[in-house]
Coordinates of C-alpha atoms in Angstrom, one line a residue:
X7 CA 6.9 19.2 -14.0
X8 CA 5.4 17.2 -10.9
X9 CA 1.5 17.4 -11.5
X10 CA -0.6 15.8 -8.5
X11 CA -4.3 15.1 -9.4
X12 CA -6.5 14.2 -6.5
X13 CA -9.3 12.0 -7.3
X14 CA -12.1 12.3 -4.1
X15 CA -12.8 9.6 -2.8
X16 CA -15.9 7.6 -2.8
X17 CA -17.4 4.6 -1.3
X18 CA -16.7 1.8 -3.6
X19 CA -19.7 -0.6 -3.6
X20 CA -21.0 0.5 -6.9
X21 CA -21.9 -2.7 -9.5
X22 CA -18.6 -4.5 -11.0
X23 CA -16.8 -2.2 -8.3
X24 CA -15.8 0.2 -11.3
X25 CA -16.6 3.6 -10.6
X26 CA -18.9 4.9 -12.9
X27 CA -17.4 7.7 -15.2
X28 CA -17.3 8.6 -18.3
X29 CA -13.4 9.4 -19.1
X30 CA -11.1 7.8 -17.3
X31 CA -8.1 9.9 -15.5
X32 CA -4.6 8.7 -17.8
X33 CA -1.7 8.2 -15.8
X34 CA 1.8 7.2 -17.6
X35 CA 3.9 4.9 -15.8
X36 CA 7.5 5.9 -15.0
X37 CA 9.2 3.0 -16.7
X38 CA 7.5 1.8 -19.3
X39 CA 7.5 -2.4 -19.9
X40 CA 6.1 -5.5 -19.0
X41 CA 7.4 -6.7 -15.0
X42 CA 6.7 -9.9 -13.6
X43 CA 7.1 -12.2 -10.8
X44 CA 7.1 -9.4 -8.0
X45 CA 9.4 -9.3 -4.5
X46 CA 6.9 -7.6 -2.8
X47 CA 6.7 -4.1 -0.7
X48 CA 8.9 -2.5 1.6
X49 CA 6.8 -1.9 4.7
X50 CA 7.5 0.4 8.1
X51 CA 6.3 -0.1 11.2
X52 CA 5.7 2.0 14.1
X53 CA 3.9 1.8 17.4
X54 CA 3.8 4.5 20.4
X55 CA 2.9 5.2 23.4
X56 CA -0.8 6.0 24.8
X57 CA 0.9 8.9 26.3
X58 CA 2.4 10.0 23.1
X59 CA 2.0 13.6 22.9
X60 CA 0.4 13.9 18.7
X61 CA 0.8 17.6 16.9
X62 CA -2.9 18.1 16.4
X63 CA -4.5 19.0 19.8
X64 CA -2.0 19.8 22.6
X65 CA -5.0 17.9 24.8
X66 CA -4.8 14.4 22.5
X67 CA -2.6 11.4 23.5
X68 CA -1.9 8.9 21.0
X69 CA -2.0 8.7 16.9
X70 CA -5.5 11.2 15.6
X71 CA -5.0 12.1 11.7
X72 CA -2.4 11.7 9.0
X73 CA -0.3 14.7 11.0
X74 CA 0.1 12.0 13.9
X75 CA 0.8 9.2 11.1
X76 CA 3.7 11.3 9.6
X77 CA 5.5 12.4 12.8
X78 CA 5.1 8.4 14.2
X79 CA 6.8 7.2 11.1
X80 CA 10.0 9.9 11.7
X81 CA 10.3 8.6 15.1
X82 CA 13.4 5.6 15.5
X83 CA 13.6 3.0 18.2
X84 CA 15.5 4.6 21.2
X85 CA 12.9 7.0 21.6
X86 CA 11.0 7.4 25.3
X87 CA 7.5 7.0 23.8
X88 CA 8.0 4.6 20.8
X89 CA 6.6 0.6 21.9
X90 CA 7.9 -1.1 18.8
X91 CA 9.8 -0.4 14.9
X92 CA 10.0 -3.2 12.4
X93 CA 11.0 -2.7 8.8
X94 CA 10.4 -5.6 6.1
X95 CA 9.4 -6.8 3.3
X96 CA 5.8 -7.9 2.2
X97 CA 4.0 -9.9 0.0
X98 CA 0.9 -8.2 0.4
X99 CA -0.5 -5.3 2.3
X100 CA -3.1 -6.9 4.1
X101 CA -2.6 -6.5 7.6
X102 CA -5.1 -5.7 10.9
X103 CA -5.0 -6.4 14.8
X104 CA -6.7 -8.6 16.9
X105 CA -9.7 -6.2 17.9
X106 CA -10.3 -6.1 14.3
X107 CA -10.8 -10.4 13.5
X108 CA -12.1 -10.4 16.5
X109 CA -15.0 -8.1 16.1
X110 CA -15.3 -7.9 12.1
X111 CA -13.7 -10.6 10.7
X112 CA -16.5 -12.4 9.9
X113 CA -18.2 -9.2 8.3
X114 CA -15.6 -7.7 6.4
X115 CA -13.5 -10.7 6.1
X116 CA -10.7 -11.8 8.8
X117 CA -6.8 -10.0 7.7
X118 CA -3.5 -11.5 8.6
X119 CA -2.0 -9.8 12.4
X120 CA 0.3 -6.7 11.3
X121 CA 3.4 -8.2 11.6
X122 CA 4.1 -6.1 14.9
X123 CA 1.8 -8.0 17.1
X124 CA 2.3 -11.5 18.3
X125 CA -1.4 -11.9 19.5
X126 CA -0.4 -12.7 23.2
X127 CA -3.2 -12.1 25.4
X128 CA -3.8 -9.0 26.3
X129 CA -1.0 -7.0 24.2
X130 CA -1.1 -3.4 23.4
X131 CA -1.7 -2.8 19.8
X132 CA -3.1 0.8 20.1
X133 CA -1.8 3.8 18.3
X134 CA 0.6 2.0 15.6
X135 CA 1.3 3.5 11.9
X136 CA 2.6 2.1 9.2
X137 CA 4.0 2.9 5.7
X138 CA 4.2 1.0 2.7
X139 CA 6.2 2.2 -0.5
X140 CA 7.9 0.8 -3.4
X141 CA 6.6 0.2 -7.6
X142 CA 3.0 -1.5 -8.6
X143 CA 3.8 -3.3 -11.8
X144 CA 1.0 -3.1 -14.7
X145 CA 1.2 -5.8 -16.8
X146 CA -2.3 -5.3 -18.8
X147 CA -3.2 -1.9 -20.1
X148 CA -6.8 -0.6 -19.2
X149 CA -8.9 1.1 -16.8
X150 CA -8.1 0.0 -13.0
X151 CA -9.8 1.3 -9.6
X152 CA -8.0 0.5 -6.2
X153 CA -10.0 0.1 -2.7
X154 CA -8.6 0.8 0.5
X155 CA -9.9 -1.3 3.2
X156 CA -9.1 1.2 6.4
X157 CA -9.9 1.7 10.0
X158 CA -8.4 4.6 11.3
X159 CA -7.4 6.7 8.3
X160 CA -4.8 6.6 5.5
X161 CA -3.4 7.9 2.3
X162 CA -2.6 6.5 -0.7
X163 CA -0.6 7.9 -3.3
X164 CA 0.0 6.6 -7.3
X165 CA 3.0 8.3 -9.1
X166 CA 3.5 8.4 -12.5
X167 CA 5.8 9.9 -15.0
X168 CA 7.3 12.9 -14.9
X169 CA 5.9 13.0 -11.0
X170 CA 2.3 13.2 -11.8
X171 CA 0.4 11.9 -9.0
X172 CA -3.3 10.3 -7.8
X173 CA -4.0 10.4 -4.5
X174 CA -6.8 9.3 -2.1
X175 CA -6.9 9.9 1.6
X176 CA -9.1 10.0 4.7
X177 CA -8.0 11.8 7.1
X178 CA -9.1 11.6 11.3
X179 CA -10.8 8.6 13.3
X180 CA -12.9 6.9 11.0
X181 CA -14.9 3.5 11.2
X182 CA -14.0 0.8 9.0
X183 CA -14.4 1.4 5.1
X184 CA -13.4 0.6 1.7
X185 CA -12.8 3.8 -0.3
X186 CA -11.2 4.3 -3.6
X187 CA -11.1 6.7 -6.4
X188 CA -15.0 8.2 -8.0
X189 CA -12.4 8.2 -11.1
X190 CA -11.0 4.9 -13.1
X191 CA -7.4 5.6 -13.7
X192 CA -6.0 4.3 -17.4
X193 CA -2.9 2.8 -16.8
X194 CA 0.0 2.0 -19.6
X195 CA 2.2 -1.6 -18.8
X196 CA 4.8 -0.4 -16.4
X197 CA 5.8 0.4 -13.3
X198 CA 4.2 3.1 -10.8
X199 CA 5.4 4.2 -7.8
X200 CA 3.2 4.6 -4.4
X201 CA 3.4 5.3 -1.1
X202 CA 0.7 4.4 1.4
X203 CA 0.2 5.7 4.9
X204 CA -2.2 4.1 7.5
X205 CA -2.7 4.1 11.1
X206 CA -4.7 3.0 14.1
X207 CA -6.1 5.0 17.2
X208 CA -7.8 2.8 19.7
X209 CA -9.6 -0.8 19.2
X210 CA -10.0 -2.0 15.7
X211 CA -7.5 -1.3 13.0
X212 CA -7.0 -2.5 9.4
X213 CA -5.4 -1.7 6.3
X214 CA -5.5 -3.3 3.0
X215 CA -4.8 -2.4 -0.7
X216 CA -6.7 -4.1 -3.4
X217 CA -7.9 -3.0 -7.0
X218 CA -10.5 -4.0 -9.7
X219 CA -8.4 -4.9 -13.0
X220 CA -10.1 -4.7 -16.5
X221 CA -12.9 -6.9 -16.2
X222 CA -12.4 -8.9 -12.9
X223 CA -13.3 -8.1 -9.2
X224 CA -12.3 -7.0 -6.3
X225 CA -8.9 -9.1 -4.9
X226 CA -6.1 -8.2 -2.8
X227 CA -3.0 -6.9 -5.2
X228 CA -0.6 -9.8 -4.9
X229 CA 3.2 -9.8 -4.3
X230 CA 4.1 -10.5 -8.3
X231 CA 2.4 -7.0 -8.8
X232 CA 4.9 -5.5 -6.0
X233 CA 8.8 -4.3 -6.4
X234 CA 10.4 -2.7 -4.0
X235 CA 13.2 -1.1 -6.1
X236 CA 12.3 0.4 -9.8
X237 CA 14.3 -1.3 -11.7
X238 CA 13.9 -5.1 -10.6
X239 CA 16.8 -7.5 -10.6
X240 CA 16.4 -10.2 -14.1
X241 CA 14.5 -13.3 -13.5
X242 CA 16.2 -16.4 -13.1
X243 CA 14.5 -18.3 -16.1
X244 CA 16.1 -14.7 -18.3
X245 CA 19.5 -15.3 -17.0
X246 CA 19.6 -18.6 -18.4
X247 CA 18.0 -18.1 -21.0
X248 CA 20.6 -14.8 -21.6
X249 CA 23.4 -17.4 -20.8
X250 CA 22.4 -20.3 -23.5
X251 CA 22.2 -17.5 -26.2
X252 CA 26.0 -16.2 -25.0
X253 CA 26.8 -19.7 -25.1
X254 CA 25.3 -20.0 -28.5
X255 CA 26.8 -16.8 -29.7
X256 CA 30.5 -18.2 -28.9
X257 CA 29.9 -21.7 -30.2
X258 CA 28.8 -20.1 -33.5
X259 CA 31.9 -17.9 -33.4
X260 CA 34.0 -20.3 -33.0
X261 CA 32.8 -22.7 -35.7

């Protein structure tokens, strides 16, 4: 049975950015195992018009809530008020606009252009969503916080096994901040699903994913920490080593 368990939010600059609990929340993974050496994230893209008409206020123009975010992200290129789509892969999710270096990238720290924008002078890059999905890979067992650097609003969603997820979310238009769960979450090796939502209204926007491990700080998750199918394809160091141990297997057969 699909449990969700949603840990509220709080402000994560508490010492060792651990939050500060007694028990931490256990979470299973769905497929159980030690993954390495990552491909990344699938990532969506979506940008609309100032004009776009959201669902939350029949007055309001343009992306307001995680409402907006949702119906942005079912919209497909072709459509009258839809600027720009892009779906890829990426390493990382680490990703803001030019208001956002510009006016807080030396405060916050600066973050790669979303891969929409081409930072030409004087581009729109108002009212974009995005969505980021695939399976975090665990490779240490322990007690592991994630922060969500933000500006507007997002959600972020961990799935387990059996369906049992942790989610965090802020919802509305929101200045900058890095929230995460008040609860540590003890995570098995394996892989976990997730599904993150972001977007931006007007002026600055950012979204990033990064977590405290077991005794280390704060860092951006990297892409060997990413798949974006569950079950990843063999590395290429296993496949030879599988095919000198066929080769092996024969030659000793044969002898």
């Amino acid at each position: 049975m699909k449990r969700t368990h949603v840990v509220h939010s709080a402000s994560l600059l508490l010492l060792a950015g651990m939050a500060s609990t007694t028990q931490a929340v256990p979470l299973a993974p769905q497929y159980a195992g030690t993954y390495l050496n990552g491909d990344g994230a699938n990532s969506r893209w979506v940008q609309v018009a100032p004009d776009w008409q959201g669902t939350n206020n029949a007055s309001q123009t343009g992306i307001w809530g995680l409402q907006d975010q949702s119906a942005v992200m079912n919209l497909q290129a072709g459509d009258a008020k839809v600027l720009r789509t892009l779906s890829q892969r990426v390493d990382q999710i680490n990703f803001a606009d030019q208001a956002y270096n510009t006016s807080w990238g030396s405060t916050w720290g600066a973050v790669p252009l979303a891969p929409l924008f081409s930072n030409a002078q004087g581009e729109n890059q108002d009212n974009w969503a995005s969505r980021f999905s695939g399976y975090l890979s665990i490779t240490a067992p322990g007690d592991y916080n994630f922060g969500v650097l933000y500006d507007d609003g997002f959600r972020f969603s961990l799935i387990g096994a059996g369906g049992q997820t942790v989610s965090l979310e802020k919802d509305g238009l929101n200045p900058r901040d890095r929230l995460g769960f008040s609860e540590n979450l003890q995570l098995a090796s394996g892989l976990y699903a997730f599904q993150l939502d972001a977007y931006e209204h007007l002026e600055a926007g950012v979204i990033q994913l990064g977590w405290w491990t077991p005794g280390a700080d704060l860092a951006v998750i990297p892409r060997e920490n990413f798949f974006t199918s569950p079950v990843p394809e063999p590395s290429v160091p296993l496949l030879v080593l599988a095919g000198l141990a066929l080769i092996g297997w024969r030659t000793l057969h044969r002898s």
